[in-house]
Amino acid sequence: MLIDSTLREGAQMFGVYFSDAQRRDILSGLIQAGIDEVEIGWVGQDGLEDLLRHGRKEYPSERTRLTVWSPLRLLDLDRMNAMGVRRIQFGVPVSDAHIEHRLGTDRAGLLLRLQNILRRAAELEMAFVGVGLEDVSRANRDFALQVVRVVEECGGRRVRLSDTVGLLTPLETAELTRWFTDRTELAIGFHGHDDFGMATANAITALASGAESVDVSVLGIGERAGIAALEEVAGHLNLRRGAGYDLKQCARLARMVAEAAQVPLARNKALVGEDLFACETGLHLQGLSKDQSLFEPYAPEKIGASRKLGLGDKIGKSAVRHAAHQQGIAVPSHGIENLTRRVRLLSQALARPLFNEEFRALAMTADSAASSSESCYAP
C-alpha cells in the first residue's frame, strides 16, 4: 500500500510553504486518488488540528487513513492525544551517530525511552502506532532488531525502514527488507530518500521483497532530493500490477503541487510530463503507425494523456508517406524523397517539428523543385 507524506515530508522541502487551503486541496486529492494512508503532518505543526478535523468531516467514510508523525517524546504523545489523534508514526533514530548526537543518549537509553512511550500509547488506547527506524541503512542490524522487539512487546503495529540519506540500491533494499520480514510478524514499511536517484526503484523493490507499505510524496518532494514519487510508484502498481489508484487524479495532484511548491514540472517527467507520448523520430513514428505498443509501455488514455506526433528533422520517408496519407494528400512516389528533405530543412530552420498546416503546405507541392522549397519556406 502507499503512504503519502506530501503534507509531512513534502512540506519539509526547503522553501515550501503550503497554505491551509492548499493543504486541504492536497489532502482531498490524495483521498480521491485512493491513497491508502496519508501522513498529514507532524505534531506541533501549525494548522494540523484543523486539517485533521477537515479530513474527518469531509471524508468520514473513505478508506484513506490519516496518520500524524511525532518524535519520540512523551509530551508530544500527550499533545496528540488531546487533539484526538488516534494513529501515530514515531520517528526513532537507530544508528549510533543519530542516537548519540541527536538524542544525547545511548542504545540502552533509547530502548528504555521507546518502551515507556509505547506503553503510554497503549494506555491511551491509540488505534495504531508505528515506529520508523531512522537511518537504519547505517545502523547495527542486531540493535535495530532489538528496537523491533520492543515495538512487538509494547503493541506497535508497523516498523518503517528509513533510508534516511538515500544510500541504498535496489539490491540492498531487497536484502534489508527481507532481513526484517524474516524476523518479525510486524508490518514492514519503507521510507527511502532520493539522494542518488533510486527512491522510486527502491520503493517498488521493497514492496516486491515483502514490505507491506512504502512512503511516497507528490513529485517526490521532501528533504534534499526528496523521496519516492507518488505518481511513479502508483503508476507502476497500476500498470504493471493491476492496482486501483486514480492516475488521472495523481496527475492533477502533480500539477497542483508543482505550482504550490514552485517545482518545475519537466515535460518528460515520468507519468505526468506533457510530452510523454510525443514523438518525431522516423523509426518510432513508423512503428507507431503499425502497432502503438511497439514503442509505448501503456496506452496514454490510462493516465489521461494523449499522443503528440511531429514531423521534423528526425523524419524518414515511410513516416512522411504515412502522414501524407493520413491527411488525405496524394504524393507521387517520386515526390516522397523530395518532400522528406523539405520537411527536414524547414524543421531545422524553425528548430521544432512542423505543425499540420505547415506539413500540408509542403506536401501539396511535393513535386516542386528543392530550390523552390528552400526559397519559399525557409525563414
mmCIF file of C-alpha atoms in Angstrom:
data_model
loop_
_atom_site.group_PDB
_atom_site.id
_atom_site.type_symbol
_atom_site.label_atom_id
_atom_site.label_comp_id
_atom_site.label_asym_id
_atom_site.label_seq_id
_atom_site.Cartn_x
_atom_site.Cartn_y
_atom_site.Cartn_z
ATOM 1 C CA MET A 1 0.000 0.000 0.000
ATOM 2 C CA LEU A 2 1.007 3.633 -0.406
ATOM 3 C CA ILE A 3 1.506 6.076 2.437
ATOM 4 C CA ASP A 4 1.654 9.610 1.103
ATOM 5 C CA SER A 5 3.803 12.080 3.018
ATOM 6 C CA THR A 6 3.437 15.200 0.871
ATOM 7 C CA LEU A 7 1.969 17.073 3.836
ATOM 8 C CA ARG A 8 4.759 15.979 6.194
ATOM 9 C CA GLU A 9 7.939 15.049 4.296
ATOM 10 C CA GLY A 10 6.988 17.208 1.308
ATOM 11 C CA ALA A 11 6.215 20.217 3.483
ATOM 12 C CA GLN A 12 9.733 19.970 4.899
ATOM 13 C CA MET A 13 11.262 20.726 1.496
ATOM 14 C CA PHE A 14 13.356 23.891 1.537
ATOM 15 C CA GLY A 15 11.277 26.927 0.618
ATOM 16 C CA VAL A 16 7.921 25.104 0.503
ATOM 17 C CA TYR A 17 5.079 26.749 2.419
ATOM 18 C CA PHE A 18 1.657 25.279 1.714
ATOM 19 C CA SER A 19 -1.272 27.482 2.656
ATOM 20 C CA ASP A 20 -4.122 25.984 4.658
ATOM 21 C CA ALA A 21 -6.259 25.903 1.513
ATOM 22 C CA GLN A 22 -3.533 24.149 -0.451
ATOM 23 C CA ARG A 23 -3.094 21.554 2.285
ATOM 24 C CA ARG A 24 -6.818 20.829 2.263
ATOM 25 C CA ASP A 25 -6.780 20.522 -1.533
ATOM 26 C CA ILE A 26 -3.802 18.157 -1.435
ATOM 27 C CA LEU A 27 -5.448 16.002 1.229
ATOM 28 C CA SER A 28 -8.701 15.893 -0.729
ATOM 29 C CA GLY A 29 -6.837 14.955 -3.902
ATOM 30 C CA LEU A 30 -4.968 12.146 -2.176
ATOM 31 C CA ILE A 31 -8.176 10.726 -0.754
ATOM 32 C CA GLN A 32 -9.897 10.948 -4.144
ATOM 33 C CA ALA A 33 -6.915 9.186 -5.738
ATOM 34 C CA GLY A 34 -7.488 6.245 -3.404
ATOM 35 C CA ILE A 35 -4.219 6.537 -1.475
ATOM 36 C CA ASP A 36 -4.270 4.089 1.427
ATOM 37 C CA GLU A 37 -2.810 6.322 4.125
ATOM 38 C CA VAL A 38 -1.833 9.978 4.415
ATOM 39 C CA GLU A 39 0.749 11.272 6.853
ATOM 40 C CA ILE A 40 -0.909 14.651 7.246
ATOM 41 C CA GLY A 41 1.826 16.395 9.195
ATOM 42 C CA TRP A 42 3.907 16.422 12.356
ATOM 43 C CA VAL A 43 2.945 17.149 15.936
ATOM 44 C CA GLY A 44 3.287 20.862 16.684
ATOM 45 C CA GLN A 45 2.792 21.867 13.046
ATOM 46 C CA ASP A 46 0.617 24.944 12.639
ATOM 47 C CA GLY A 47 -2.848 24.107 11.353
ATOM 48 C CA LEU A 48 -2.508 20.368 11.935
ATOM 49 C CA GLU A 49 -5.582 20.088 14.129
ATOM 50 C CA ASP A 50 -7.729 21.990 11.606
ATOM 51 C CA LEU A 51 -6.508 19.773 8.770
ATOM 52 C CA LEU A 52 -7.247 16.642 10.753
ATOM 53 C CA ARG A 53 -10.728 17.942 11.521
ATOM 54 C CA HIS A 54 -11.271 18.790 7.838
ATOM 55 C CA GLY A 55 -10.300 15.304 6.717
ATOM 56 C CA ARG A 56 -12.582 13.599 9.198
ATOM 57 C CA LYS A 57 -15.502 15.887 8.428
ATOM 58 C CA GLU A 58 -15.281 15.883 4.638
ATOM 59 C CA TYR A 59 -14.334 12.221 4.161
ATOM 60 C CA PRO A 60 -15.682 10.319 7.183
ATOM 61 C CA SER A 61 -16.324 7.092 5.280
ATOM 62 C CA GLU A 62 -13.282 6.984 2.990
ATOM 63 C CA ARG A 63 -10.786 4.149 3.309
ATOM 64 C CA THR A 64 -7.801 6.518 3.484
ATOM 65 C CA ARG A 65 -6.325 6.541 6.981
ATOM 66 C CA LEU A 66 -4.850 9.717 8.495
ATOM 67 C CA THR A 67 -1.618 9.484 10.498
ATOM 68 C CA VAL A 68 0.462 12.069 12.366
ATOM 69 C CA TRP A 69 4.253 11.885 12.703
ATOM 70 C CA SER A 70 5.943 12.525 16.037
ATOM 71 C CA PRO A 71 9.417 12.450 17.533
ATOM 72 C CA LEU A 72 9.940 10.088 20.423
ATOM 73 C CA ARG A 73 8.677 12.335 23.233
ATOM 74 C CA LEU A 74 6.010 11.726 25.880
ATOM 75 C CA LEU A 75 4.968 15.377 25.780
ATOM 76 C CA ASP A 76 4.175 15.120 22.074
ATOM 77 C CA LEU A 77 2.241 11.899 22.597
ATOM 78 C CA ASP A 78 0.037 13.614 25.179
ATOM 79 C CA ARG A 79 -0.446 16.606 22.857
ATOM 80 C CA MET A 80 -1.633 14.321 20.080
ATOM 81 C CA ASN A 81 -3.980 12.521 22.405
ATOM 82 C CA ALA A 82 -5.509 15.850 23.404
ATOM 83 C CA MET A 83 -6.033 16.652 19.710
ATOM 84 C CA GLY A 84 -7.859 13.388 19.136
ATOM 85 C CA VAL A 85 -5.101 11.814 17.044
ATOM 86 C CA ARG A 86 -5.530 8.031 17.047
ATOM 87 C CA ARG A 87 -2.870 6.968 14.545
ATOM 88 C CA ILE A 88 0.750 7.841 15.272
ATOM 89 C CA GLN A 89 4.041 7.248 13.496
ATOM 90 C CA PHE A 90 7.057 7.752 15.766
ATOM 91 C CA GLY A 91 10.469 8.557 14.361
ATOM 92 C CA VAL A 92 13.150 6.585 16.204
ATOM 93 C CA PRO A 93 16.825 7.018 15.233
ATOM 94 C CA VAL A 94 18.611 3.662 15.345
ATOM 95 C CA SER A 95 22.121 4.453 14.062
ATOM 96 C CA ASP A 96 24.693 5.161 16.774
ATOM 97 C CA ALA A 97 25.541 8.572 15.325
ATOM 98 C CA HIS A 98 21.899 9.701 15.481
ATOM 99 C CA ILE A 99 21.336 8.213 18.935
ATOM 100 C CA GLU A 100 24.358 9.984 20.370
ATOM 101 C CA HIS A 101 24.331 13.305 18.535
ATOM 102 C CA ARG A 102 20.572 13.868 18.098
ATOM 103 C CA LEU A 103 19.156 12.292 21.213
ATOM 104 C CA GLY A 104 22.152 12.594 23.526
ATOM 105 C CA THR A 105 21.761 9.063 24.819
ATOM 106 C CA ASP A 106 22.958 5.535 24.150
ATOM 107 C CA ARG A 107 21.337 2.337 22.894
ATOM 108 C CA ALA A 108 20.054 1.320 26.323
ATOM 109 C CA GLY A 109 18.620 4.782 26.924
ATOM 110 C CA LEU A 110 16.837 4.752 23.583
ATOM 111 C CA LEU A 111 15.268 1.351 24.239
ATOM 112 C CA LEU A 112 14.022 2.499 27.644
ATOM 113 C CA ARG A 113 12.572 5.706 26.210
ATOM 114 C CA LEU A 114 10.837 3.792 23.428
ATOM 115 C CA GLN A 115 9.432 1.268 25.862
ATOM 116 C CA ASN A 116 7.991 3.968 28.134
ATOM 117 C CA ILE A 117 6.366 5.888 25.288
ATOM 118 C CA LEU A 118 4.851 2.821 23.628
ATOM 119 C CA ARG A 119 3.406 1.699 26.943
ATOM 120 C CA ARG A 120 1.885 5.152 27.410
ATOM 121 C CA ALA A 121 0.399 4.930 23.890
ATOM 122 C CA ALA A 122 -1.170 1.609 24.854
ATOM 123 C CA GLU A 123 -2.643 3.177 27.996
ATOM 124 C CA LEU A 124 -4.168 5.903 25.809
ATOM 125 C CA GLU A 125 -5.649 3.182 23.575
ATOM 126 C CA MET A 126 -4.170 4.574 20.391
ATOM 127 C CA ALA A 127 -5.694 2.808 17.395
ATOM 128 C CA PHE A 128 -2.393 2.465 15.575
ATOM 129 C CA VAL A 129 1.237 3.006 16.476
ATOM 130 C CA GLY A 130 4.087 2.681 14.017
ATOM 131 C CA VAL A 131 7.791 3.170 14.566
ATOM 132 C CA GLY A 132 10.160 4.419 11.896
ATOM 133 C CA LEU A 133 13.696 3.072 12.210
ATOM 134 C CA GLU A 134 15.508 6.203 11.087
ATOM 135 C CA ASP A 135 18.914 5.790 9.405
ATOM 136 C CA VAL A 136 18.506 2.020 9.522
ATOM 137 C CA SER A 137 20.656 1.697 6.398
ATOM 138 C CA ARG A 138 23.666 2.782 8.517
ATOM 139 C CA ALA A 139 22.612 1.135 11.795
ATOM 140 C CA ASN A 140 23.764 -2.007 13.536
ATOM 141 C CA ARG A 141 21.281 -4.670 12.435
ATOM 142 C CA ASP A 142 21.225 -6.524 15.727
ATOM 143 C CA PHE A 143 20.416 -3.347 17.639
ATOM 144 C CA ALA A 144 17.750 -2.364 15.119
ATOM 145 C CA LEU A 145 16.196 -5.772 15.716
ATOM 146 C CA GLN A 146 16.184 -5.075 19.463
ATOM 147 C CA VAL A 147 14.121 -1.979 18.702
ATOM 148 C CA VAL A 148 11.729 -4.122 16.688
ATOM 149 C CA ARG A 149 11.341 -6.491 19.640
ATOM 150 C CA VAL A 150 10.360 -3.597 21.911
ATOM 151 C CA VAL A 151 7.785 -2.488 19.338
ATOM 152 C CA GLU A 152 6.379 -6.021 19.249
ATOM 153 C CA GLU A 153 6.226 -6.344 23.026
ATOM 154 C CA CYS A 154 4.568 -2.959 23.538
ATOM 155 C CA GLY A 155 1.773 -3.288 20.993
ATOM 156 C CA GLY A 156 3.203 -1.463 17.972
ATOM 157 C CA ARG A 157 1.790 -2.398 14.593
ATOM 158 C CA ARG A 158 4.351 -1.378 11.987
ATOM 159 C CA VAL A 159 8.075 -0.847 11.613
ATOM 160 C CA ARG A 160 9.219 1.517 8.881
ATOM 161 C CA LEU A 161 12.700 1.057 7.453
ATOM 162 C CA SER A 162 14.062 4.519 6.720
ATOM 163 C CA ASP A 163 16.943 5.002 4.302
ATOM 164 C CA THR A 164 17.372 8.488 5.711
ATOM 165 C CA VAL A 165 20.179 9.672 3.444
ATOM 166 C CA GLY A 166 19.294 7.644 0.362
ATOM 167 C CA LEU A 167 22.284 5.305 0.292
ATOM 168 C CA LEU A 168 20.593 2.055 -0.688
ATOM 169 C CA THR A 169 20.478 0.444 -4.104
ATOM 170 C CA PRO A 170 17.533 -1.753 -5.109
ATOM 171 C CA LEU A 171 19.517 -4.928 -4.377
ATOM 172 C CA GLU A 172 20.439 -3.613 -0.932
ATOM 173 C CA THR A 173 16.832 -2.578 -0.325
ATOM 174 C CA ALA A 174 15.637 -6.073 -1.192
ATOM 175 C CA GLU A 175 18.142 -7.653 1.196
ATOM 176 C CA LEU A 176 17.326 -5.229 4.029
ATOM 177 C CA THR A 177 13.571 -5.685 3.625
ATOM 178 C CA ARG A 178 13.797 -9.482 3.581
ATOM 179 C CA TRP A 179 16.112 -9.489 6.587
ATOM 180 C CA PHE A 180 13.466 -7.765 8.688
ATOM 181 C CA THR A 181 10.407 -9.540 7.258
ATOM 182 C CA ASP A 182 12.071 -12.856 8.086
ATOM 183 C CA ARG A 183 12.471 -11.819 11.721
ATOM 184 C CA THR A 184 9.192 -10.170 12.690
ATOM 185 C CA GLU A 185 5.470 -10.530 12.174
ATOM 186 C CA LEU A 186 5.037 -6.765 12.300
ATOM 187 C CA ALA A 187 4.068 -4.996 9.103
ATOM 188 C CA ILE A 188 7.158 -3.630 7.380
ATOM 189 C CA GLY A 189 7.152 -0.248 5.668
ATOM 190 C CA PHE A 190 9.876 1.505 3.688
ATOM 191 C CA HIS A 191 10.837 5.184 3.506
ATOM 192 C CA GLY A 192 13.641 5.872 1.041
ATOM 193 C CA HIS A 193 15.263 9.145 0.055
ATOM 194 C CA ASP A 194 16.314 10.010 -3.484
ATOM 195 C CA ASP A 195 19.855 11.307 -2.967
ATOM 196 C CA PHE A 196 21.187 9.001 -5.683
ATOM 197 C CA GLY A 197 18.021 8.914 -7.779
ATOM 198 C CA MET A 198 16.893 5.482 -6.579
ATOM 199 C CA ALA A 199 13.924 6.248 -4.327
ATOM 200 C CA THR A 200 11.186 5.066 -6.695
ATOM 201 C CA ALA A 201 13.132 1.945 -7.673
ATOM 202 C CA ASN A 202 13.855 1.197 -4.011
ATOM 203 C CA ALA A 203 10.213 1.668 -3.025
ATOM 204 C CA ILE A 204 8.992 -0.715 -5.719
ATOM 205 C CA THR A 205 11.724 -3.198 -4.793
ATOM 206 C CA ALA A 206 10.748 -3.028 -1.122
ATOM 207 C CA LEU A 207 7.154 -3.917 -1.993
ATOM 208 C CA ALA A 208 8.350 -6.801 -4.151
ATOM 209 C CA SER A 209 10.545 -8.006 -1.277
ATOM 210 C CA GLY A 210 7.858 -8.250 1.381
ATOM 211 C CA ALA A 211 7.202 -4.708 2.579
ATOM 212 C CA GLU A 212 3.521 -4.001 3.181
ATOM 213 C CA SER A 213 3.786 -0.270 2.532
ATOM 214 C CA VAL A 214 6.077 2.399 1.106
ATOM 215 C CA ASP A 215 6.208 6.127 1.651
ATOM 216 C CA VAL A 216 5.757 8.473 -1.288
ATOM 217 C CA SER A 217 5.059 12.143 -1.930
ATOM 218 C CA VAL A 218 3.646 14.006 -4.899
ATOM 219 C CA LEU A 219 6.552 14.635 -7.319
ATOM 220 C CA GLY A 220 8.796 13.047 -4.681
ATOM 221 C CA ILE A 221 9.235 16.367 -2.852
ATOM 222 C CA GLY A 222 10.855 16.336 0.549
ATOM 223 C CA GLU A 223 14.112 16.979 2.367
ATOM 224 C CA ARG A 224 17.084 17.376 -0.003
ATOM 225 C CA ALA A 225 16.370 15.265 -3.114
ATOM 226 C CA GLY A 226 13.074 14.048 -1.650
ATOM 227 C CA ILE A 227 11.618 10.545 -1.585
ATOM 228 C CA ALA A 228 9.803 8.194 -3.973
ATOM 229 C CA ALA A 229 7.308 9.937 -6.249
ATOM 230 C CA LEU A 230 3.642 9.101 -5.688
ATOM 231 C CA GLU A 231 2.739 9.257 -9.380
ATOM 232 C CA GLU A 232 5.627 6.964 -10.365
ATOM 233 C CA VAL A 233 5.025 4.278 -7.747
ATOM 234 C CA ALA A 234 1.235 4.412 -8.186
ATOM 235 C CA GLY A 235 1.685 4.256 -11.955
ATOM 236 C CA HIS A 236 3.887 1.183 -11.703
ATOM 237 C CA LEU A 237 1.488 -0.540 -9.304
ATOM 238 C CA ASN A 238 -1.486 0.219 -11.561
ATOM 239 C CA LEU A 239 0.005 -0.509 -14.948
ATOM 240 C CA ARG A 240 2.229 -3.442 -14.022
ATOM 241 C CA ARG A 241 0.406 -4.989 -11.058
ATOM 242 C CA GLY A 242 -3.245 -4.055 -11.529
ATOM 243 C CA ALA A 243 -3.659 -1.749 -8.534
ATOM 244 C CA GLY A 244 -6.582 0.661 -8.489
ATOM 245 C CA TYR A 245 -5.187 4.129 -7.812
ATOM 246 C CA ASP A 246 -6.640 7.009 -9.801
ATOM 247 C CA LEU A 247 -3.721 8.039 -12.030
ATOM 248 C CA LYS A 248 -5.600 10.963 -13.557
ATOM 249 C CA GLN A 249 -6.083 12.334 -10.061
ATOM 250 C CA CYS A 250 -2.380 11.725 -9.358
ATOM 251 C CA ALA A 251 -1.501 13.757 -12.461
ATOM 252 C CA ARG A 252 -3.797 16.570 -11.307
ATOM 253 C CA LEU A 253 -2.098 16.496 -7.905
ATOM 254 C CA ALA A 254 1.303 16.676 -9.571
ATOM 255 C CA ARG A 255 0.354 19.853 -11.396
ATOM 256 C CA MET A 256 -1.206 21.327 -8.249
ATOM 257 C CA VAL A 257 1.819 20.587 -6.068
ATOM 258 C CA ALA A 258 4.261 21.731 -8.753
ATOM 259 C CA GLU A 259 2.580 25.133 -8.711
ATOM 260 C CA ALA A 260 2.168 25.326 -4.939
ATOM 261 C CA ALA A 261 5.753 24.263 -4.222
ATOM 262 C CA GLN A 262 7.176 26.147 -7.209
ATOM 263 C CA VAL A 263 8.803 22.986 -8.523
ATOM 264 C CA PRO A 264 9.162 22.936 -12.327
ATOM 265 C CA LEU A 265 7.306 20.023 -13.905
ATOM 266 C CA ALA A 266 9.579 18.642 -16.623
ATOM 267 C CA ARG A 267 7.779 17.895 -19.878
ATOM 268 C CA ASN A 268 9.337 14.419 -19.916
ATOM 269 C CA LYS A 269 8.580 13.684 -16.242
ATOM 270 C CA ALA A 270 7.560 10.052 -15.816
ATOM 271 C CA LEU A 271 3.781 9.519 -15.703
ATOM 272 C CA VAL A 272 2.853 13.231 -15.652
ATOM 273 C CA GLY A 273 5.019 15.047 -18.226
ATOM 274 C CA GLU A 274 3.092 16.618 -21.098
ATOM 275 C CA ASP A 275 5.426 15.154 -23.738
ATOM 276 C CA LEU A 276 5.473 11.526 -22.591
ATOM 277 C CA PHE A 277 3.725 10.449 -25.780
ATOM 278 C CA ALA A 278 5.318 12.995 -28.091
ATOM 279 C CA CYS A 279 7.322 11.526 -30.968
ATOM 280 C CA GLU A 280 9.080 12.840 -34.063
ATOM 281 C CA THR A 281 11.705 10.148 -34.720
ATOM 282 C CA GLY A 282 11.174 8.449 -38.066
ATOM 283 C CA LEU A 283 11.737 4.884 -36.853
ATOM 284 C CA HIS A 284 9.375 5.321 -33.914
ATOM 285 C CA LEU A 285 6.716 7.078 -35.972
ATOM 286 C CA GLN A 286 6.777 4.242 -38.470
ATOM 287 C CA GLY A 287 6.421 1.702 -35.653
ATOM 288 C CA LEU A 288 3.578 3.607 -34.021
ATOM 289 C CA SER A 289 1.696 3.695 -37.304
ATOM 290 C CA LYS A 290 1.755 -0.113 -37.356
ATOM 291 C CA ASP A 291 1.363 -1.019 -33.688
ATOM 292 C CA GLN A 292 1.347 1.595 -30.929
ATOM 293 C CA SER A 293 2.523 -0.892 -28.308
ATOM 294 C CA LEU A 294 5.858 -1.237 -30.126
ATOM 295 C CA PHE A 295 7.131 1.999 -28.572
ATOM 296 C CA GLU A 296 4.683 2.665 -25.741
ATOM 297 C CA PRO A 297 4.652 0.811 -22.392
ATOM 298 C CA TYR A 298 0.946 1.575 -21.908
ATOM 299 C CA ALA A 299 -1.813 3.465 -23.684
ATOM 300 C CA PRO A 300 -1.792 7.206 -22.920
ATOM 301 C CA GLU A 301 -5.515 7.113 -22.139
ATOM 302 C CA LYS A 302 -4.730 5.143 -18.969
ATOM 303 C CA ILE A 303 -3.136 8.205 -17.408
ATOM 304 C CA GLY A 304 -5.278 10.834 -19.090
ATOM 305 C CA ALA A 305 -2.610 11.720 -21.654
ATOM 306 C CA SER A 306 -2.657 11.886 -25.457
ATOM 307 C CA ARG A 307 -0.214 11.345 -28.289
ATOM 308 C CA LYS A 308 1.595 14.192 -29.981
ATOM 309 C CA LEU A 309 3.261 13.171 -33.213
ATOM 310 C CA GLY A 310 5.505 15.592 -35.056
ATOM 311 C CA LEU A 311 7.293 15.679 -38.381
ATOM 312 C CA GLY A 312 10.731 17.224 -38.275
ATOM 313 C CA ASP A 313 14.451 16.802 -38.705
ATOM 314 C CA LYS A 314 14.337 13.193 -37.488
ATOM 315 C CA ILE A 315 11.708 12.056 -40.010
ATOM 316 C CA GLY A 316 12.033 9.243 -42.541
ATOM 317 C CA LYS A 317 10.321 8.590 -45.861
ATOM 318 C CA SER A 318 7.928 5.963 -44.510
ATOM 319 C CA ALA A 319 6.648 8.278 -41.812
ATOM 320 C CA VAL A 320 6.252 11.122 -44.323
ATOM 321 C CA ARG A 321 4.278 8.868 -46.645
ATOM 322 C CA HIS A 322 2.044 7.767 -43.749
ATOM 323 C CA ALA A 323 1.478 11.369 -42.600
ATOM 324 C CA ALA A 324 0.511 12.459 -46.092
ATOM 325 C CA HIS A 325 -1.906 9.559 -46.387
ATOM 326 C CA GLN A 326 -3.488 10.425 -43.019
ATOM 327 C CA GLN A 327 -4.134 13.971 -44.226
ATOM 328 C CA GLY A 328 -5.616 12.724 -47.490
ATOM 329 C CA ILE A 329 -2.799 14.073 -49.620
ATOM 330 C CA ALA A 330 -1.684 12.021 -52.601
ATOM 331 C CA VAL A 331 2.064 12.390 -53.031
ATOM 332 C CA PRO A 332 3.595 10.562 -56.013
ATOM 333 C CA SER A 333 6.279 8.032 -55.170
ATOM 334 C CA HIS A 334 8.952 10.115 -56.861
ATOM 335 C CA GLY A 335 7.997 13.093 -54.660
ATOM 336 C CA ILE A 336 8.363 11.399 -51.229
ATOM 337 C CA GLU A 337 12.126 11.762 -51.070
ATOM 338 C CA ASN A 338 11.927 15.429 -52.012
ATOM 339 C CA LEU A 339 9.126 16.042 -49.502
ATOM 340 C CA THR A 340 11.122 14.325 -46.744
ATOM 341 C CA ARG A 341 14.122 16.535 -47.452
ATOM 342 C CA ARG A 342 11.984 19.676 -47.435
ATOM 343 C CA VAL A 343 10.357 18.693 -44.127
ATOM 344 C CA ARG A 344 13.810 18.304 -42.609
ATOM 345 C CA LEU A 345 15.022 21.625 -43.972
ATOM 346 C CA LEU A 346 12.053 23.567 -42.688
ATOM 347 C CA SER A 347 12.185 21.830 -39.297
ATOM 348 C CA GLN A 348 15.879 22.674 -38.980
ATOM 349 C CA ALA A 349 15.188 26.294 -39.827
ATOM 350 C CA LEU A 350 12.323 26.536 -37.315
ATOM 351 C CA ALA A 351 14.145 24.411 -34.683
ATOM 352 C CA ARG A 352 10.967 22.428 -33.992
ATOM 353 C CA PRO A 353 8.653 19.848 -35.563
ATOM 354 C CA LEU A 354 6.185 21.136 -38.147
ATOM 355 C CA PHE A 355 2.566 21.898 -37.468
ATOM 356 C CA ASN A 356 -0.007 20.049 -39.580
ATOM 357 C CA GLU A 357 -0.709 23.073 -41.753
ATOM 358 C CA GLU A 358 2.996 23.541 -42.436
ATOM 359 C CA PHE A 359 3.420 19.934 -43.437
ATOM 360 C CA ARG A 360 0.293 20.126 -45.571
ATOM 361 C CA ALA A 361 1.654 23.158 -47.413
ATOM 362 C CA LEU A 362 4.841 21.257 -48.221
ATOM 363 C CA ALA A 363 3.026 18.066 -49.181
ATOM 364 C CA MET A 364 0.711 19.885 -51.572
ATOM 365 C CA THR A 365 3.747 20.956 -53.557
ATOM 366 C CA ALA A 366 5.720 17.754 -53.240
ATOM 367 C CA ASP A 367 6.767 17.713 -56.861
ATOM 368 C CA SER A 368 8.251 21.226 -56.683
ATOM 369 C CA ALA A 369 11.952 21.694 -57.104
ATOM 370 C CA ALA A 370 14.127 21.556 -53.987
ATOM 371 C CA SER A 371 15.463 25.042 -54.606
ATOM 372 C CA SER A 372 11.931 26.398 -54.747
ATOM 373 C CA SER A 373 11.036 24.765 -51.417
ATOM 374 C CA GLU A 374 14.063 26.251 -49.704
ATOM 375 C CA SER A 375 13.418 29.779 -51.000
ATOM 376 C CA CYS A 376 9.697 29.668 -50.226
ATOM 377 C CA TYR A 377 9.688 28.064 -46.818
ATOM 378 C CA ALA A 378 12.970 28.783 -45.124
ATOM 379 C CA PRO A 379 12.555 31.739 -42.760
#
